[in-house]
CSV table of C-alpha atoms and ligand atoms in Angstrom, one decimal:
chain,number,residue,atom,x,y,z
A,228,UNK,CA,-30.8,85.3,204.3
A,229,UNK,CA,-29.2,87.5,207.3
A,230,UNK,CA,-27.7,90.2,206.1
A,231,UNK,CA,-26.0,93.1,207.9
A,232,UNK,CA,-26.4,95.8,205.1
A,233,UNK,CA,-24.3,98.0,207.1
A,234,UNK,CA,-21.2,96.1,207.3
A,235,UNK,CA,-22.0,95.0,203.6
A,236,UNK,CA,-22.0,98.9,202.3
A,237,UNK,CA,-19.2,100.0,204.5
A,238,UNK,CA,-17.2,96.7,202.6
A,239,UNK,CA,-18.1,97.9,199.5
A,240,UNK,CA,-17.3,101.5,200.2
A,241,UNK,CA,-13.9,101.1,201.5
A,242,UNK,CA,-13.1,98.6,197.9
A,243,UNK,CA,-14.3,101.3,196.3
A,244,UNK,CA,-12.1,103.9,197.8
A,245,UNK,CA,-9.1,101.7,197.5
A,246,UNK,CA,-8.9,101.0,194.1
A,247,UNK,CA,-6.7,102.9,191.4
A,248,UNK,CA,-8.7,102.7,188.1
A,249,UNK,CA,-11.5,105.1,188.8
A,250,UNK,CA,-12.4,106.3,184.9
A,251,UNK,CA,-12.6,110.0,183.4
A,252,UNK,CA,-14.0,112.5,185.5
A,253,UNK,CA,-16.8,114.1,183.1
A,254,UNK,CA,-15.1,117.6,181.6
A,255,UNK,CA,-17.0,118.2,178.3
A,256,UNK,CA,-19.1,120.6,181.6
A,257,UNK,CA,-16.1,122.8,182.6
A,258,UNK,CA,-17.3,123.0,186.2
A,259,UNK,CA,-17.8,119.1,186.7
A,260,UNK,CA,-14.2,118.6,185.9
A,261,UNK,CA,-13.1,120.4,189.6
A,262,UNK,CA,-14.7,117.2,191.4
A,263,UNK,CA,-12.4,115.4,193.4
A,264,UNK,CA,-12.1,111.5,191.5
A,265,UNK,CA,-11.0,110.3,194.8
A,266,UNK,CA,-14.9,110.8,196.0
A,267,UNK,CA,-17.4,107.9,196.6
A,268,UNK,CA,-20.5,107.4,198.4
A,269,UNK,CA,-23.2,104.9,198.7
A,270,UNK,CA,-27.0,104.8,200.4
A,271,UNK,CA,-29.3,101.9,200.4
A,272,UNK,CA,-32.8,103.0,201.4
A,273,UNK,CA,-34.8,99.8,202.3
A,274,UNK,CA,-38.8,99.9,201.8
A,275,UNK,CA,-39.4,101.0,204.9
A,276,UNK,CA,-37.2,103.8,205.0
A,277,UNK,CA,-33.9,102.0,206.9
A,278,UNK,CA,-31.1,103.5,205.4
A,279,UNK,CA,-27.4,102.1,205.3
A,280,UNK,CA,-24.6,104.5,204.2
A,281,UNK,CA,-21.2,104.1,203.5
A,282,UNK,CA,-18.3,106.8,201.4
A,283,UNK,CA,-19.5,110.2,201.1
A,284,UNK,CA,-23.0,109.6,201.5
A,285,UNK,CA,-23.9,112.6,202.7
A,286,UNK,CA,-22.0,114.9,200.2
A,287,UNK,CA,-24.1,116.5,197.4
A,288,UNK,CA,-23.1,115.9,193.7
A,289,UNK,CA,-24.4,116.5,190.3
A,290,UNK,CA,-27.0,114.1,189.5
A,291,UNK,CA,-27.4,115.4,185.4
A,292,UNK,CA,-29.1,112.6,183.6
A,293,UNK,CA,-30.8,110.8,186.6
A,294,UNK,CA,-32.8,114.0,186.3
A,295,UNK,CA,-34.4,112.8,183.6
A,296,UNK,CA,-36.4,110.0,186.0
A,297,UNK,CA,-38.0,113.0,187.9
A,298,UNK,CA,-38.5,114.6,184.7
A,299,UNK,CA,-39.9,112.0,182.9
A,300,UNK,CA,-42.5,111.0,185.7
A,301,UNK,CA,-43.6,114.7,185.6
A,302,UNK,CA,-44.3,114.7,181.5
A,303,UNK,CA,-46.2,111.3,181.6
A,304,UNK,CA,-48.4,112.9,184.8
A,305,UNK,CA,-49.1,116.1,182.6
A,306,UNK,CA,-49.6,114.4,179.0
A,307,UNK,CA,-50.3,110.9,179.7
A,308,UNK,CA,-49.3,108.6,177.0
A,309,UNK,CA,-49.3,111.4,174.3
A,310,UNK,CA,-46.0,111.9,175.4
A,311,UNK,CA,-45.2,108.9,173.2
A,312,UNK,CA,-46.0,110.6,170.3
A,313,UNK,CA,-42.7,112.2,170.4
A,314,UNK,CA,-40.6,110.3,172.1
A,315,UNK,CA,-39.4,106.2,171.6
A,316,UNK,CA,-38.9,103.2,174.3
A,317,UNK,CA,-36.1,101.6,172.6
A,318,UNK,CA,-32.6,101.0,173.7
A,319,UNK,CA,-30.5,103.8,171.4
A,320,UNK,CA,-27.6,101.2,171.2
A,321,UNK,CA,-25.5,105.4,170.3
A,322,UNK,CA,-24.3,107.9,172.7
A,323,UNK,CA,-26.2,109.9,174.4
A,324,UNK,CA,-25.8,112.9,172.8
A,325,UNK,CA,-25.8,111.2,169.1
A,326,UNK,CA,-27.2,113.5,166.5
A,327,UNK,CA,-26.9,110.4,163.6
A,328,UNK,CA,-29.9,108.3,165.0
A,329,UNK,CA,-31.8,111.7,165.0
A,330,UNK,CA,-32.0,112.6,161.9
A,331,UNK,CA,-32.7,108.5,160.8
A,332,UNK,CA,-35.6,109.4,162.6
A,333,UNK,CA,-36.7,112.0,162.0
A,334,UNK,CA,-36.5,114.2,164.8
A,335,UNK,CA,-38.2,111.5,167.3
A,336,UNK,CA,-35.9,110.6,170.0
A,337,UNK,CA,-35.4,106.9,170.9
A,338,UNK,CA,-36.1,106.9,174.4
A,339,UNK,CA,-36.9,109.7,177.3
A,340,UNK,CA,-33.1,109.2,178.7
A,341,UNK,CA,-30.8,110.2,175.5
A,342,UNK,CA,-30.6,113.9,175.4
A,343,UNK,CA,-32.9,114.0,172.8
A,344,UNK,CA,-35.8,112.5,174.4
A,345,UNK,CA,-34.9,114.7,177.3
A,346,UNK,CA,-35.0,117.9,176.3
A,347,UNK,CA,-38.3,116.7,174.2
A,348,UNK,CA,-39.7,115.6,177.7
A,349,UNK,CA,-39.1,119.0,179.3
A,350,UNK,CA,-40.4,121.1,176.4
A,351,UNK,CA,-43.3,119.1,177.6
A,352,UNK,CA,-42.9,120.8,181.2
A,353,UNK,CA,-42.7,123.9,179.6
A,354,UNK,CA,-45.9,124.0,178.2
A,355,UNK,CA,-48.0,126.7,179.9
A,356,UNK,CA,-45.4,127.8,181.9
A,357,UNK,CA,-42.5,130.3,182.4
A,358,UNK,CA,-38.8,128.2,181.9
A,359,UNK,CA,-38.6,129.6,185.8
A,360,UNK,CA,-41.5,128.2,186.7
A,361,UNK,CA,-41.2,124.7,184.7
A,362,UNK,CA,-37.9,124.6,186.9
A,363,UNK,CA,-39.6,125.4,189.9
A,364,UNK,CA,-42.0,123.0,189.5
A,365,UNK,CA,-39.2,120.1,189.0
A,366,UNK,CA,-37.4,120.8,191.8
A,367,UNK,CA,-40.4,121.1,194.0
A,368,UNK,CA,-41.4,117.6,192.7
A,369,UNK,CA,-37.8,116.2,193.6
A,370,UNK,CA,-37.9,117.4,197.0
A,371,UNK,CA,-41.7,116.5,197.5
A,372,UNK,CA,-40.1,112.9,196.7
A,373,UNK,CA,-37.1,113.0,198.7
A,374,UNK,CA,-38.9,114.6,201.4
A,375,UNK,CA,-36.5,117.0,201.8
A,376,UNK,CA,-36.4,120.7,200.9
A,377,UNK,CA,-32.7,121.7,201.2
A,378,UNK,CA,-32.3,120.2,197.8
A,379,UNK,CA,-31.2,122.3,195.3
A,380,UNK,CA,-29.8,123.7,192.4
A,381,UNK,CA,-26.3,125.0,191.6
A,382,UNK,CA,-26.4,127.4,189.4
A,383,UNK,CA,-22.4,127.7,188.7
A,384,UNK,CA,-23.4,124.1,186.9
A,385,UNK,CA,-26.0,125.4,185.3
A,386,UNK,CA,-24.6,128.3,183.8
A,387,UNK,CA,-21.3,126.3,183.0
A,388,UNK,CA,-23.4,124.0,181.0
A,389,UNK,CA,-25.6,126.9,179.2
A,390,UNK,CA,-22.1,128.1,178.2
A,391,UNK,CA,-20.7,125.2,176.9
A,392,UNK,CA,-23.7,123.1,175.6
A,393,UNK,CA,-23.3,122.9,172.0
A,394,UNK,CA,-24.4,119.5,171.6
A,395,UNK,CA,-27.3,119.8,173.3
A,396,UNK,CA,-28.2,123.2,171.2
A,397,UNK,CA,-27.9,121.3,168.3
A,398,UNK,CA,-29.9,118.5,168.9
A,399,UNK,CA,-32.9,120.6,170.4
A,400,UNK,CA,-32.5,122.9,167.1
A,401,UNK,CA,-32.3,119.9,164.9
A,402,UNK,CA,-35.9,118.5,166.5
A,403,UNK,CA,-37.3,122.2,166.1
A,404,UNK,CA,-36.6,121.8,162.7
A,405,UNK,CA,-38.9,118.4,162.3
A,406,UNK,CA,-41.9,120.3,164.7
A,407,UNK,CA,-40.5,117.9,167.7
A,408,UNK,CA,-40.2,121.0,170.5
A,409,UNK,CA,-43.1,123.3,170.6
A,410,UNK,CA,-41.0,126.3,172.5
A,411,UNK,CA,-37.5,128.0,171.5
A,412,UNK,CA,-34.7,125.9,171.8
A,413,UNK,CA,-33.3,128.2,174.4
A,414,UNK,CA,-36.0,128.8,176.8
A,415,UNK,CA,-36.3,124.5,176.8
A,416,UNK,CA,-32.6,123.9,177.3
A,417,UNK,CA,-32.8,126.7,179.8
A,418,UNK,CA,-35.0,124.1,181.7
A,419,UNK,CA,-32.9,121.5,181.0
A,420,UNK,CA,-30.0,122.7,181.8
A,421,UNK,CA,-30.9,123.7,185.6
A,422,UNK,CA,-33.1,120.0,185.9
A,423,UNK,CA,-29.1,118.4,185.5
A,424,UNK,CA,-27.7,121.1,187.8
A,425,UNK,CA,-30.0,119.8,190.4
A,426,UNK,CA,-27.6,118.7,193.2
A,427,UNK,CA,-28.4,115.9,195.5
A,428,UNK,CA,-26.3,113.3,197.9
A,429,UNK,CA,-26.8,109.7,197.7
A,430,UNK,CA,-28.7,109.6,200.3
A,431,UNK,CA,-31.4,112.6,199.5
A,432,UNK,CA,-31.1,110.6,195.7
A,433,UNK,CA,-32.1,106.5,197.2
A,434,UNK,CA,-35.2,108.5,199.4
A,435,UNK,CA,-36.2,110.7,196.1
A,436,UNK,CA,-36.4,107.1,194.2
A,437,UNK,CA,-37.8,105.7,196.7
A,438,UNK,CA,-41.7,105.7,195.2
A,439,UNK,CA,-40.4,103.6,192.5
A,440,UNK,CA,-39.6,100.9,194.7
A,441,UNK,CA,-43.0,101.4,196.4
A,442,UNK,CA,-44.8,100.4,192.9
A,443,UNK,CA,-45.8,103.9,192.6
A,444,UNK,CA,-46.7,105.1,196.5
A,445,UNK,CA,-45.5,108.4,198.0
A,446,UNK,CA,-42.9,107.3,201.1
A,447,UNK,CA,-44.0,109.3,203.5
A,448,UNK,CA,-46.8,111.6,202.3
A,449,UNK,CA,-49.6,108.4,201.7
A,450,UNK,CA,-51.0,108.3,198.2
A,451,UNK,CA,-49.3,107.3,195.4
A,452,UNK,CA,-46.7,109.6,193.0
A,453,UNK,CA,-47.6,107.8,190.3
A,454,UNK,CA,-49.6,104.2,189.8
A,455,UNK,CA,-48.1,101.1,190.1
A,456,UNK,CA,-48.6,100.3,186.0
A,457,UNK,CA,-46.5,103.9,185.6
A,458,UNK,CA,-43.9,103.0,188.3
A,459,UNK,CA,-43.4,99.8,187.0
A,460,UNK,CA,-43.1,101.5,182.9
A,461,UNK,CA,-40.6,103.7,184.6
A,462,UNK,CA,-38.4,101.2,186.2
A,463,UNK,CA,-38.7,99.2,182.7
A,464,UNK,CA,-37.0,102.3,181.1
A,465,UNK,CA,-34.4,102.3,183.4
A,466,UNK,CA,-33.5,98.9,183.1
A,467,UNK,CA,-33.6,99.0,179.3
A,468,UNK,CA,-32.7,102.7,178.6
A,469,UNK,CA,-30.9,104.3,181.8
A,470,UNK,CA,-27.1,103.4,180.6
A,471,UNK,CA,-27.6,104.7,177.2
A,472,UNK,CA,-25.2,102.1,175.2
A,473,UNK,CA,-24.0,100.7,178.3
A,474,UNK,CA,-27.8,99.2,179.2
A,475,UNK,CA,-27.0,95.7,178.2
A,476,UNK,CA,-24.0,95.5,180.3
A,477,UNK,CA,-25.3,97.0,183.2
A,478,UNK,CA,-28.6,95.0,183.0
A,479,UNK,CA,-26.0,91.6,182.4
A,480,UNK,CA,-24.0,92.7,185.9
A,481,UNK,CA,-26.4,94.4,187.6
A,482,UNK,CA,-29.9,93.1,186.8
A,483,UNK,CA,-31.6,96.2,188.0
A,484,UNK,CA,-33.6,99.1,186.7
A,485,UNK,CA,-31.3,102.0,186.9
A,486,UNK,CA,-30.2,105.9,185.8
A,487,UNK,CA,-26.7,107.2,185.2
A,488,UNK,CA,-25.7,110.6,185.4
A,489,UNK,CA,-22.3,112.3,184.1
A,490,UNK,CA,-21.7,113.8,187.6
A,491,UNK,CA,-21.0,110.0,188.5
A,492,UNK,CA,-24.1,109.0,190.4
A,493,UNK,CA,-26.4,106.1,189.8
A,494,UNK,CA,-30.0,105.5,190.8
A,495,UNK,CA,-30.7,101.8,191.1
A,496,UNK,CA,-34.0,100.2,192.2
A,497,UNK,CA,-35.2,96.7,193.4
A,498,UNK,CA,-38.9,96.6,193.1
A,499,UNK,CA,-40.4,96.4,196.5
A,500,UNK,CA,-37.5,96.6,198.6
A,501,UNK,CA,-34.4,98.9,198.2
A,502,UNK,CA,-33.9,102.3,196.4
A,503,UNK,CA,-29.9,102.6,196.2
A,504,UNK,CA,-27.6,105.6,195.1
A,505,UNK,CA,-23.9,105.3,194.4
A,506,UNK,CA,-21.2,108.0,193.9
A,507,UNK,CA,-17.8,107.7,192.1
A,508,UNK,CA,-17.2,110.9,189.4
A,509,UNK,CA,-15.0,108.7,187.3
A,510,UNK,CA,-16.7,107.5,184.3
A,511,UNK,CA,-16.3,104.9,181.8
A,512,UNK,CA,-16.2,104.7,178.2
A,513,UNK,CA,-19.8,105.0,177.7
A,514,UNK,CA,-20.5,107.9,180.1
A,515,UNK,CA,-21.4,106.0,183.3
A,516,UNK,CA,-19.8,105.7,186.6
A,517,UNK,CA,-17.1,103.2,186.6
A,518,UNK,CA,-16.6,102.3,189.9
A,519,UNK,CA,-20.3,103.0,191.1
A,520,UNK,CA,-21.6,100.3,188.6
A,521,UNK,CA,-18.9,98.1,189.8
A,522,UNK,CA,-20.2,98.9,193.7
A,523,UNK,CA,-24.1,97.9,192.5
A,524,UNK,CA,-22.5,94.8,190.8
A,525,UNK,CA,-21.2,94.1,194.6
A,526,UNK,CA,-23.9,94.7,196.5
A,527,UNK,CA,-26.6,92.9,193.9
A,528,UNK,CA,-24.8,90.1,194.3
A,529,UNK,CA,-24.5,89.7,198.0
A,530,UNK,CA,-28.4,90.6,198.5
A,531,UNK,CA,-29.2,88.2,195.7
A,532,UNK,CA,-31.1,91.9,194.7
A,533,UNK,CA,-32.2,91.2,191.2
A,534,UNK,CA,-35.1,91.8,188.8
A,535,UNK,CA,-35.0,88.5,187.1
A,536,UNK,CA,-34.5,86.6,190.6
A,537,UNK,CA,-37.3,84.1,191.5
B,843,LIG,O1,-26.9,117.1,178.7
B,843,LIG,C1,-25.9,116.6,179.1
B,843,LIG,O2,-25.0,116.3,178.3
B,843,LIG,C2,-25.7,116.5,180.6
B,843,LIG,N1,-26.4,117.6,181.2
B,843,LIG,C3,-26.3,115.2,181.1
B,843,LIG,C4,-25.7,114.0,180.4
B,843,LIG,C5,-25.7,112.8,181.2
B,843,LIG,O3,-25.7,112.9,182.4
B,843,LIG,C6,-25.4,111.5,180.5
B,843,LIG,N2,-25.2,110.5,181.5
B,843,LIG,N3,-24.5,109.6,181.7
């Protein structure tokens, strides 16, 4: 197939911009309810480091939850499968901050991308360390991935979340309470809460997943991040897990391992050729970017882009 990616993305981008029903800009964080619904940006970041952009590619957002792909690749470098101990692989089919399926279950998350399993994962960071220097250590590994050091933090989302985060207090208290998080609730949603202020654009976000559509090999630094049985585990989370009760549609329209966030962004990835990021800060019923999934839907099915393709 020829394909001109670049006229495809800028297609997509200016459908996207057009159209009227955008879904909920995320407000239960106070300071991710300023961003502008109006906003979308895509970057498709072939295998070899091409990259196509369209929207506001370049603009840094919120990526939240699709922290929890960085964070979870960390954990299973530092415990190895231990980590499963304490955390599930199954679909949670609840929303992503349930509390009900906890307590069913006594304190073990279903999967590393609800909440739960999240803030499990990072107490797992937090062993040995400082909660500064656990956070440290993620970012570092996000820009070591990205290749790129001006990512950052912003801290007037990370504090606006510490203030507001009841939720996410509850459930880390609640799994304290069945010896599921080894350090004070505080100090590992202290983590947790500056891992989703990490701020990225689409385009720093595609290159920062880019290892995961390398099987596992660093982009530009040789050697591998992880090994291709872990990359490949990885992406099988995201495919299964990454859109919390909106999995099975996604995987249905999409067909590709992927991570939401609540800022709006979306990390897909085709195995061996594309690491993609989308953009729109409206979501959907479920908690995902409306218009971003609909973008991925778009551009999977012009590239024919698809894990279950022959
Ligand atoms: O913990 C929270 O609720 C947010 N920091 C992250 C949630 C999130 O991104 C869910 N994604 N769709």
């Amino acid at each position: 197939m020829n394909l001109d990616l670049d006229a495809l993305v800028g297609d997509i981008a200016a459908e996207m911009s057009e159209r009227e029903e955008r879904g909920a800009v995320a407000s239960y964080i106070p300071q991710l309810a300023h961003v502008d619904p109006r906003r979308f940006g895509i970057a498709v970041m072939l295998a070899d480091g091409t990259t196509h952009v369209g929207g506001d590619a370049d603009e840094a957002f919120s990526i939240q939850s699709i922290s929890k792909v960085f964070t979870l690749t960390l954990a299973l470098g530092k415990v190895g499968d231990a980590l499963w101990r304490r955390v599930g692989r199954e679909p949670s089919g609840n929303p992503f901050n349930s509390i009900v399926q906890l307590e069913a279950e006594k304190g073990i998350p279903r999967n590393p991308f609800i909440n739960a399993g999240a803030i499990v994962v990072t107490d797992t960071l937090l062993g040995g360390h400082a909660p500064k220097e656990a956070i440290g250590e993620i970012l570092r590994f996000v820009r070591h991935v990205a290749d790129d050091d001006t990512i950052f933090i912003d801290k007037a989302v990370a504090r606006s979340e510490t203030a507001t985060g009841h939720r996410n207090v509850a459930l880390a208290n609640y799994m304290h309470a069945f010896g599921n998080l080894e350090h004070a609730p505080e100090l590992t949603l202290g983590v947790y809460f500056h891992q989703c202020a990490i701020a990225m654009s689409c385009r720093q976000l595609a290159a920062a997943g880019r290892f995961l559509a390398l099987d596992g090999r660093h982009p530009t630094a040789g050697g591998r991040v992880v090994s291709s049985e872990r990359a490949r585990r990885i992406n099988a989370l995201m495919l299964t897990c990454g859109h919390y009760d909106g999995s099975g549609d996604f995987a249905f329209r999409v067909g590709l391992p992927a991570k939401s966030g609540v800022g709006g962004g979306i990390l897909a990835i085709v195995p061996g050729k594309a690491s993609i990021a989308v953009w729109s800060p409206g979501l959907n019923r479920v908690g995902n970017s409306m218009l971003g999934a609909l973008a991925l839907e778009r551009l999977a099915r012009a590239t024919g882009w698809s894990v279950f393709a022959p």
